[in-house]
CSV table of C-alpha atoms and ligand atoms in Angstrom, one decimal:
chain,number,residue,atom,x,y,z
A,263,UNK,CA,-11.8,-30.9,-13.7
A,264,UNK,CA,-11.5,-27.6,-11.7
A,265,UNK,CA,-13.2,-27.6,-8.3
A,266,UNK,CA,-16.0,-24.6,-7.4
A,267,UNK,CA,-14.4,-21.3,-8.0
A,268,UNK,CA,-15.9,-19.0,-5.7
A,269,UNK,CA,-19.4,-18.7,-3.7
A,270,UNK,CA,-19.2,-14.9,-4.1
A,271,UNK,CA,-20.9,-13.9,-7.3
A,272,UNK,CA,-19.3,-11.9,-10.3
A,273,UNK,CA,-21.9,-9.3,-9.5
A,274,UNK,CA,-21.2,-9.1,-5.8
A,275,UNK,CA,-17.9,-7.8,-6.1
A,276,UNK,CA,-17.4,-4.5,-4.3
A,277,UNK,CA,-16.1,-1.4,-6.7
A,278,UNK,CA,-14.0,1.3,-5.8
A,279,UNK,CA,-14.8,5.1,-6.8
A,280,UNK,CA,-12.6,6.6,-4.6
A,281,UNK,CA,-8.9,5.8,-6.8
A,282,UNK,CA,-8.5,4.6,-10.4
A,283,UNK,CA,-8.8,1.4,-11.8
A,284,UNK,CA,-8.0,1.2,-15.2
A,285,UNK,CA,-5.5,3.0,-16.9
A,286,UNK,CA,-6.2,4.9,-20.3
A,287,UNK,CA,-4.8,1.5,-22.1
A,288,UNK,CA,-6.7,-1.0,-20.0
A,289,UNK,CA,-4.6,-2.2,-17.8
A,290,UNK,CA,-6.3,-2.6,-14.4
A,291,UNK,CA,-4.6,-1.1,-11.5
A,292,UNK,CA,-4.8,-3.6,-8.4
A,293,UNK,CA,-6.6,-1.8,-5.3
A,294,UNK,CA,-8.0,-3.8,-2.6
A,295,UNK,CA,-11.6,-4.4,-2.9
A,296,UNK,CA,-11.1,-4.8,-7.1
A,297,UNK,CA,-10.5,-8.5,-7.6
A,298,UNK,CA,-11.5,-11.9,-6.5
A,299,UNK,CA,-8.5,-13.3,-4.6
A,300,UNK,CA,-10.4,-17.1,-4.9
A,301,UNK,CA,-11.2,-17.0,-8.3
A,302,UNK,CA,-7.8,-16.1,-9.2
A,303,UNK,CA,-5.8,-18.3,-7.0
A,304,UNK,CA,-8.2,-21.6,-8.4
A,305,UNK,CA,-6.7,-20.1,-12.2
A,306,UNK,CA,-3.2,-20.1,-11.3
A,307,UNK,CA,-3.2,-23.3,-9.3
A,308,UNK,CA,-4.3,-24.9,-12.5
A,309,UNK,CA,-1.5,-23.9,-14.5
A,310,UNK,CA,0.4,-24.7,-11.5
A,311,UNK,CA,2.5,-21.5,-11.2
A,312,UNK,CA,5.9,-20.8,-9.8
A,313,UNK,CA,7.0,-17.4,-9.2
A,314,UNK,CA,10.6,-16.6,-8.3
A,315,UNK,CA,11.0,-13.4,-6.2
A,316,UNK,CA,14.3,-12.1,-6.7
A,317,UNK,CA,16.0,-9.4,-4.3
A,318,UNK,CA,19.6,-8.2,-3.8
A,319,UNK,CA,21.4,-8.1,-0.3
A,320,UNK,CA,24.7,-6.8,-0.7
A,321,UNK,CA,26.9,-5.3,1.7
A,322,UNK,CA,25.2,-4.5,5.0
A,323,UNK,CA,21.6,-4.8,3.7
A,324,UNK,CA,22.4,-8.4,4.3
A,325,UNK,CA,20.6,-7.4,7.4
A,326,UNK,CA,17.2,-6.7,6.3
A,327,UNK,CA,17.0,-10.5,4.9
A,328,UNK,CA,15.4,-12.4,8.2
A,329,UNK,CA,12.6,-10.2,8.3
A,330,UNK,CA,11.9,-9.6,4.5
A,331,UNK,CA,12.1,-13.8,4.3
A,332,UNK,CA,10.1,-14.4,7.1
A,333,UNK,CA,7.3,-11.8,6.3
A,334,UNK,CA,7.5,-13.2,2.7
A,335,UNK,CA,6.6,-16.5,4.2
A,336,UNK,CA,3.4,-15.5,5.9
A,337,UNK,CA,2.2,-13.5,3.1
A,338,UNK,CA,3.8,-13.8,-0.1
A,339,UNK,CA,2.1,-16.2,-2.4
A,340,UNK,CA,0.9,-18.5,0.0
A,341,UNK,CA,0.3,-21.8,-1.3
A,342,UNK,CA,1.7,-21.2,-4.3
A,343,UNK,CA,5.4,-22.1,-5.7
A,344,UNK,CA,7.8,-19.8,-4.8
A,345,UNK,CA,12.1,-19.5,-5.1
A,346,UNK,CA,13.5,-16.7,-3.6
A,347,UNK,CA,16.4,-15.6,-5.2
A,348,UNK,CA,19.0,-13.9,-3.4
A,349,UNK,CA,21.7,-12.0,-5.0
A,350,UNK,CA,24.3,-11.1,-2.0
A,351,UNK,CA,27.8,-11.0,-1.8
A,352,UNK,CA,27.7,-12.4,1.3
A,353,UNK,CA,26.2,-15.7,0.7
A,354,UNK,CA,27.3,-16.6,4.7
A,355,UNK,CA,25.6,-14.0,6.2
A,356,UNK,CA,22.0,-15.5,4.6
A,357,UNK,CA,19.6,-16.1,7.4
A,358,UNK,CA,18.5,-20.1,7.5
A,359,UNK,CA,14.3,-19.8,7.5
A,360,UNK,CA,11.9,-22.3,8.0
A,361,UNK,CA,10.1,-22.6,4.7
A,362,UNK,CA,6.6,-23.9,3.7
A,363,UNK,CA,6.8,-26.9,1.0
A,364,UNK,CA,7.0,-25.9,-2.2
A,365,UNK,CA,9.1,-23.1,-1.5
A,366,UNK,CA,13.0,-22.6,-1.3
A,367,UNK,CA,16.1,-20.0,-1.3
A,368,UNK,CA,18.1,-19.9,-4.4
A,369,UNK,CA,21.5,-18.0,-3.1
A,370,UNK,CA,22.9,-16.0,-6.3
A,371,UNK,CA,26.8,-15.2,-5.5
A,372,UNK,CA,27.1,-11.5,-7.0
A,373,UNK,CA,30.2,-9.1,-6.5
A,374,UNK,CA,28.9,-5.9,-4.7
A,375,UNK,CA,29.7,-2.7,-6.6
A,376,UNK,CA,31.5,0.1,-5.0
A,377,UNK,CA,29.5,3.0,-5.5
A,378,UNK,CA,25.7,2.7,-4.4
A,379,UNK,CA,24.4,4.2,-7.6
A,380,UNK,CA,25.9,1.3,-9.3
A,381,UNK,CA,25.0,-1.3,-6.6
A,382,UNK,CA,21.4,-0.2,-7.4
A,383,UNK,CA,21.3,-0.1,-11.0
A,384,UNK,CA,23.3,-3.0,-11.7
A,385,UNK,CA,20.5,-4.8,-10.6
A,386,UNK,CA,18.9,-4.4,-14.0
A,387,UNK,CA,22.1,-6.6,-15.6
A,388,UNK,CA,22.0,-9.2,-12.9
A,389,UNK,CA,18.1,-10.2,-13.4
A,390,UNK,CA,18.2,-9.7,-17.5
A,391,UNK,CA,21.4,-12.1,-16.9
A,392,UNK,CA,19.8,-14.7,-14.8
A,393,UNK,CA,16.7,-14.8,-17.0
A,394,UNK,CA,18.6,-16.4,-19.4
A,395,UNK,CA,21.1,-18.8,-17.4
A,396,UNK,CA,17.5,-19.8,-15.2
A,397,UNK,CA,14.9,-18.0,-14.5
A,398,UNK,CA,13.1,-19.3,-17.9
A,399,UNK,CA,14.1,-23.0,-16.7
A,400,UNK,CA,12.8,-22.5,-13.0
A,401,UNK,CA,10.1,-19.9,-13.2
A,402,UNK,CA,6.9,-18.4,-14.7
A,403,UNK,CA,7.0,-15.3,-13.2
A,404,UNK,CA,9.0,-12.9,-11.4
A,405,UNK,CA,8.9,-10.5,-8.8
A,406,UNK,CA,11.4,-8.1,-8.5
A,407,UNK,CA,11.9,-6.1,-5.2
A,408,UNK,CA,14.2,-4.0,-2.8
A,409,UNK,CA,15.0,-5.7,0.5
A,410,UNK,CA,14.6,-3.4,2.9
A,411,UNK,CA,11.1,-4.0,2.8
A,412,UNK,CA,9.0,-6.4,4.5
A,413,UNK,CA,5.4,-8.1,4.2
A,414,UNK,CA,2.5,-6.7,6.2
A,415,UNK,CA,-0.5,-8.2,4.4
A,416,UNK,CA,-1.3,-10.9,1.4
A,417,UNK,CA,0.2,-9.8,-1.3
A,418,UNK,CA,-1.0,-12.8,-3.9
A,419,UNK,CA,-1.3,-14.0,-7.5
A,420,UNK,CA,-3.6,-10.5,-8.2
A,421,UNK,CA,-0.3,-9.0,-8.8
A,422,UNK,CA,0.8,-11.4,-11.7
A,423,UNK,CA,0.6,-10.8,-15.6
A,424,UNK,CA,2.7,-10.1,-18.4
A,425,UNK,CA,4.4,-7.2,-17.4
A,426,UNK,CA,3.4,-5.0,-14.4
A,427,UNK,CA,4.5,-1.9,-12.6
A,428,UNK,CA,3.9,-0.3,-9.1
A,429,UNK,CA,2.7,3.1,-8.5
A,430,UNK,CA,5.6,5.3,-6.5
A,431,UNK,CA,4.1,5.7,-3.3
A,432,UNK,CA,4.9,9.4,-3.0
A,433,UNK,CA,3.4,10.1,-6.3
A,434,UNK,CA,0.0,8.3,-7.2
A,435,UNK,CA,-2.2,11.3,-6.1
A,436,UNK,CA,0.7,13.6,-8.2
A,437,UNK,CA,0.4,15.0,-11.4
A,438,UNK,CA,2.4,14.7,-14.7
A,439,UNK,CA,5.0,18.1,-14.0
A,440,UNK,CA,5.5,16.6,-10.6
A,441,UNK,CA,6.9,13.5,-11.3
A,442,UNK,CA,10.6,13.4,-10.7
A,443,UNK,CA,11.4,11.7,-14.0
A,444,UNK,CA,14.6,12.7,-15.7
A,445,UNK,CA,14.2,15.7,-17.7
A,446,UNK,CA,17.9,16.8,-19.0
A,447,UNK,CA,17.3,15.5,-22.8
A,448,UNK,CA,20.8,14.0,-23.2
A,449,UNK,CA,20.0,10.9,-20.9
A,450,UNK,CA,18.3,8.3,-22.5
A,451,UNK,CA,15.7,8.2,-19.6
A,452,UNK,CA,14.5,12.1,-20.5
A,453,UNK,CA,10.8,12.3,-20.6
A,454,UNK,CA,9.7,15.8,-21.8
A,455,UNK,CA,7.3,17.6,-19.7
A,456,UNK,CA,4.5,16.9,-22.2
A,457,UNK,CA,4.4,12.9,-22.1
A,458,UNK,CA,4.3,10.0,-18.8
A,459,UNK,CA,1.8,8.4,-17.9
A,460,UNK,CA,2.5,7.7,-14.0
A,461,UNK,CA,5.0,7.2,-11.7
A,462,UNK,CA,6.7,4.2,-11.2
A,463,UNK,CA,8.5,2.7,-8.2
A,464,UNK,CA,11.9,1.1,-8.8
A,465,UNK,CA,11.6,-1.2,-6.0
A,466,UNK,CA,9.0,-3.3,-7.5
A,467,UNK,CA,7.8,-4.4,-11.0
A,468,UNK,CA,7.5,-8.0,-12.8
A,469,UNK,CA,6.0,-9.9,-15.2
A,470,UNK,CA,6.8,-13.6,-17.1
A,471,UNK,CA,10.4,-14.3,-17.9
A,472,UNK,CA,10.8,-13.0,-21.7
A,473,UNK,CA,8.7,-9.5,-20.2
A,474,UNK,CA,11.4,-8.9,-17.6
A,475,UNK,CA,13.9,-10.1,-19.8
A,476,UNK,CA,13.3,-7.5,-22.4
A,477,UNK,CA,12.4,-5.0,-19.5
A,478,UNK,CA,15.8,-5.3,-17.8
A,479,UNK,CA,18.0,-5.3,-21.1
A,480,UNK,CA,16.3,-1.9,-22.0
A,481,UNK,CA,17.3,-0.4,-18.2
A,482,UNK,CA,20.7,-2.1,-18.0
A,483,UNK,CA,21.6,-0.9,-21.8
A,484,UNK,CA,20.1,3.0,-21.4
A,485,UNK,CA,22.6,3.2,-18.0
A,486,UNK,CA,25.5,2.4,-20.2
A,487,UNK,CA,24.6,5.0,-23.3
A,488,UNK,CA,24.3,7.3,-20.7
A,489,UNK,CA,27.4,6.2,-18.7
A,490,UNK,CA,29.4,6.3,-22.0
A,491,UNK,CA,28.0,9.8,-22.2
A,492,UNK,CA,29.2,10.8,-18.7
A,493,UNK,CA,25.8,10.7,-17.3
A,494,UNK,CA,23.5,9.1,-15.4
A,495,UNK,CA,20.2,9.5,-14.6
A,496,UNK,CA,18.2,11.5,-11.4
A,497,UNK,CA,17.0,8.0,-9.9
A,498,UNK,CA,19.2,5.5,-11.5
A,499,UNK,CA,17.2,2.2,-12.1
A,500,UNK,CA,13.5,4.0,-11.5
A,501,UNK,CA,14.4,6.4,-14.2
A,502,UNK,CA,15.4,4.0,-16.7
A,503,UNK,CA,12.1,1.8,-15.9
A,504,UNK,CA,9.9,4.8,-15.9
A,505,UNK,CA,11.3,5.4,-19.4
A,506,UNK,CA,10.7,1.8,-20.7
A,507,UNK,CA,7.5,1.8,-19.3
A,508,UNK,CA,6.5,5.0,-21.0
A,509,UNK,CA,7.0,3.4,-24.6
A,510,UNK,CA,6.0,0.2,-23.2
A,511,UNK,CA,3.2,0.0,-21.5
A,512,UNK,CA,2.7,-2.4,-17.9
A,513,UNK,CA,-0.3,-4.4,-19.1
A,514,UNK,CA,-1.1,-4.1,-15.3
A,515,UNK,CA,-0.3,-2.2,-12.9
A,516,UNK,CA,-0.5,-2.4,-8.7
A,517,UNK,CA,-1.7,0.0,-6.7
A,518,UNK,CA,0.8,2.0,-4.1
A,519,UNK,CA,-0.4,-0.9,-1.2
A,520,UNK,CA,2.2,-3.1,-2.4
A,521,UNK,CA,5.4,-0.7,-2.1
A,522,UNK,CA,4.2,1.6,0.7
A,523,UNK,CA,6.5,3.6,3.2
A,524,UNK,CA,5.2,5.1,6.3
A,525,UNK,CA,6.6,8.2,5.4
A,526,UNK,CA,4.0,9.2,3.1
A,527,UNK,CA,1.7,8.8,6.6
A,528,UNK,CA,-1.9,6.9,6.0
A,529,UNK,CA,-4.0,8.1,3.1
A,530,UNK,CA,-7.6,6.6,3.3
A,531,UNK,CA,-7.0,5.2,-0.5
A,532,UNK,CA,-4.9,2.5,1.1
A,533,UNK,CA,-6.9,0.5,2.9
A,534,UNK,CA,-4.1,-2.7,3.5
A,535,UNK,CA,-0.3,-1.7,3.5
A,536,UNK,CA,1.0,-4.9,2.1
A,537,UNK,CA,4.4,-4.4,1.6
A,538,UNK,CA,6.3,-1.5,3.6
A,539,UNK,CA,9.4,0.1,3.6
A,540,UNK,CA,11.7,-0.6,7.1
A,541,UNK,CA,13.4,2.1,8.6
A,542,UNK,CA,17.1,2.0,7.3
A,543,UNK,CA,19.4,4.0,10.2
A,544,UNK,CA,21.2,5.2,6.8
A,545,UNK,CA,24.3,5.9,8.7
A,546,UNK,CA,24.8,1.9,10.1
A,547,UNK,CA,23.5,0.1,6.5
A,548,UNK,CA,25.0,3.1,3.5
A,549,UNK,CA,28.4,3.5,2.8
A,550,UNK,CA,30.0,6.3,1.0
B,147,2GW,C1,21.8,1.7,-1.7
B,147,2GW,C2,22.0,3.1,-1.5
B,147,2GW,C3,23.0,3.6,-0.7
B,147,2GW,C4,23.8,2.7,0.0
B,147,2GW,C5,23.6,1.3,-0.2
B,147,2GW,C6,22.7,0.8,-1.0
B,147,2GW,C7,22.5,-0.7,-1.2
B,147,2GW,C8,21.4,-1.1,-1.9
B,147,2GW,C9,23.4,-1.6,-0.7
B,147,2GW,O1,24.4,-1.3,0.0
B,147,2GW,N1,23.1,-3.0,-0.8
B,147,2GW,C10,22.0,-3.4,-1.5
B,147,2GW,O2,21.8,-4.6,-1.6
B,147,2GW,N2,21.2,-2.5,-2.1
B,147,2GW,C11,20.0,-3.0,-2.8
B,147,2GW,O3,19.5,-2.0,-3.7
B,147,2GW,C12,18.9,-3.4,-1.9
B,147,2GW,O4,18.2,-4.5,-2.5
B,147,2GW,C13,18.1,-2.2,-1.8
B,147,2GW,O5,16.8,-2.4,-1.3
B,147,2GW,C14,18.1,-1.7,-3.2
B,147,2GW,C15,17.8,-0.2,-3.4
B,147,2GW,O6,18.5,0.6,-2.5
B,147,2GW,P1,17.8,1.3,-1.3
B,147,2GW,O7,16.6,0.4,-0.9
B,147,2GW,O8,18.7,1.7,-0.2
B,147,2GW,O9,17.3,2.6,-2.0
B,147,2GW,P2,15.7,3.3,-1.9
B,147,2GW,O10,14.9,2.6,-0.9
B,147,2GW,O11,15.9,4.7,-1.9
B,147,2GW,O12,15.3,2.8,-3.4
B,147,2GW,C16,14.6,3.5,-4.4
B,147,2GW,O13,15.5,4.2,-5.3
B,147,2GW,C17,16.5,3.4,-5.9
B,147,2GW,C18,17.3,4.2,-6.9
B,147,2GW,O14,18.1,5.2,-6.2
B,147,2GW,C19,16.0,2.2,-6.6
B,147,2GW,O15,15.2,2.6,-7.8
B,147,2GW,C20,15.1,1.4,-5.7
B,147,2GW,O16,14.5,0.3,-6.4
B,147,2GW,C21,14.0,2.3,-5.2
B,147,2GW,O17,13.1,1.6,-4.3
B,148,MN,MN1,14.5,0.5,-0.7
C-alpha cells in the first residue's frame, strides 16, 4: 500500500499569476511554486521509474563532463533510477564520479562529426538510434540535454511525461514574429509567420521511449530532406524540434528555470535557476 502522500493539502498549494501555466492545449508549463514535488515523487516511486539522461561530449566538450556529472548527482532525480548516457568519442577522457546507488554511466562510443552543425544535429539520429538498440530495454523516460550545462537546483520527476519541451530562455517573454524559427519555405522546418506556438530550446526536451523515438526520427529525417535539398536550417536541431513540436504538441512543457543562461541576466519570473548554461571560452572548446 502507498505510504502518506503529502501533509500539505491540495488546497494549500501556492499559484502563480505572474507567468503562464497552461498552454492553450493543456499542457501545464512547470514553474516553481505550481506542483507538489512529494506527491509526485511518492507516484513515480511506485511505478518504480528509471530515467536515462543522455548527453553528447564529443571533441573538447569532453571537458564540461565532471561538473555536468557531478551537479547531476546532487540534483538530478535524486532518489530515483537514473543511467547517464554519454555519447563521446572519447570514451578515455570520461571523468570516473562517485555515484549514488541506483545510478550509473552508460559510455555510448560515437564518431564525432567534422563540422559542428552536424555534430549538433546528428544528435537527433544517435538517440532515435539508441531508442531502439536500448533505451526501450533500460529506460522509462528520457532526458535529453546539452553538456555544457550544469545543475544548480532540483530539477525532479515534475519534469517527466509523455513528451515535453523547454521554453528558450531568450524567448519566453517573446512573441510569435520574434521567434527565430526558420522561415525560408523550402526547409522542412519553415514555420510561416502566422503559426508557432512558443519557443523551444534544443538543448533540452524528453518524454517516454516511443515519444522520443518518434520525436528524434522526425528531426533526424527533416535534416536530411533539407540536406538533399542543399539546405539546412537557421538553428539546426532546435529548428527541426520547434517544427515537430508545432504539429505535435509537448503534452507538457518546463518552464525556462530548467535551461537558463546567465546571459539573459535575472528576470523575477525565475525564482530557482535549475539548470544553467557554463561559460564556454569558444575559442579553447569550438573548432572550425
Ligand atoms: C558545437 C558548436 C560548435 C563547436 C562545437 C560544438 C560541439 C557540440 C562539440 O564540439 N562537441 C559536442 O559534444 N557538442 C554537443 O552539442 C554538446 O553536447 C553541446 O552541448 C551540444 C550543442 O552545442 P553547443 O552547446 O556548443 O551549442 P549551443 O549552446 O549554442 O546550443 C544550442 O543550439 C544548438 C544548435 O545550434 C542546439 O540546438 C543546442 O541543443 C542548443 O542548446
Ligand atoms: Mn549548449
Amino acid at each position: 500500500m502507498p505510504q502518506k502522500f503529502s501533509t500539505k493539502s491540495v488546497q494549500s498549494l501556492s499559484r502563480r499569476n505572474d507567468v503562464l501555466t497552461y498552454s492553450p492545449w493543456l499542457a501545464p508549463i512547470v514553474w516553481n511554486g505550481t506542483y507538489n514535488i512529494d506527491i509526485l515523487n511518492a507516484q513515480f516511486h511506485l511505478r518504480d521509474v528509471r530515467i536515462g539522461l543522455t548527453t553528447f561530449a564529443i571533441k573538447k566538450y569532453v571537458m564540461f563532463l565532471k561538473d555536468f556529472l557531478e551537479t547531476a548527482e546532487k540534483f538530478f532525480m535524486v532518489g530515483h533510477k537514473v543511467n547517464y548516457y554519454v555519447f563521446t568519442d572519447r570514451p578515455n577522457d570520461v571523468p570516473n564520479i562517485t555515484l549514488s546507488e541506483g545510478r550509473r554511466v552508460e559510455i555510448i562510443n560515437v564518431t564525432g562529426y567534422q563540422r559542428w552543425q552536424d555534430v549538433t544535429m546528428r544528435r537527433m539520429e544517435m538517440i532515435h538510434n539508441q531508442c531502439a538498440e536500448r533505451f526501450i530495454k533500460e529506460v522509462d523516460y528520457l532526458v535529453c540535454v546539452d553538456v555544457d550545462m550544469k545543475f544548480l537546483a532540483n530539477v525532479g520527476v515534475e519534469i517527466l511525461g509523455n513528451v515535453f519541451g523547454t521554453l528558450h530562455p531568450g524567448f519566453f517573454g517573446a512573441s510569435r514574429p520574434q521567434f527565430t524559427y526558420e522561415r525560408r519555405p523550402e526547409s522542412v522546418a519553415c514555420i510561416p509567420v502566422d503559426e508557432g506556438d512558443f519557443y523551444y530550446a534544443g538543448g533540452y526536451f524528453g518524454g517516454n521511449v516511443e515519444e522520443v523515438y518518434k520525436l528524434t526520427n522526425f528531426c533526424h529525417n527533416s535534416m536530411l530532406k533539407d540536406k538533399e535539398m542543399g539546405i539546412e536550417a537557421l538553428w539546426h536541431d532546435e529548428s527541426y524540434l520547434n517544427k515537430y513540436f508545432l504539429y505535435y504538441k509537448p503534452k507538457k512543457i518546463l518552464s525556462p528555470e530548467y535551461v537558463w543562461n546567465d546571459y539573459y541576466g535575472s528576470p523575477a519570473a525565475v525564482q530557482v535557476k535549475r539548470f544553467i548554461g557554463v561559460d564556454k571560452n569558444y575559442a579553447e572548446v569550438r573548432f572550425k
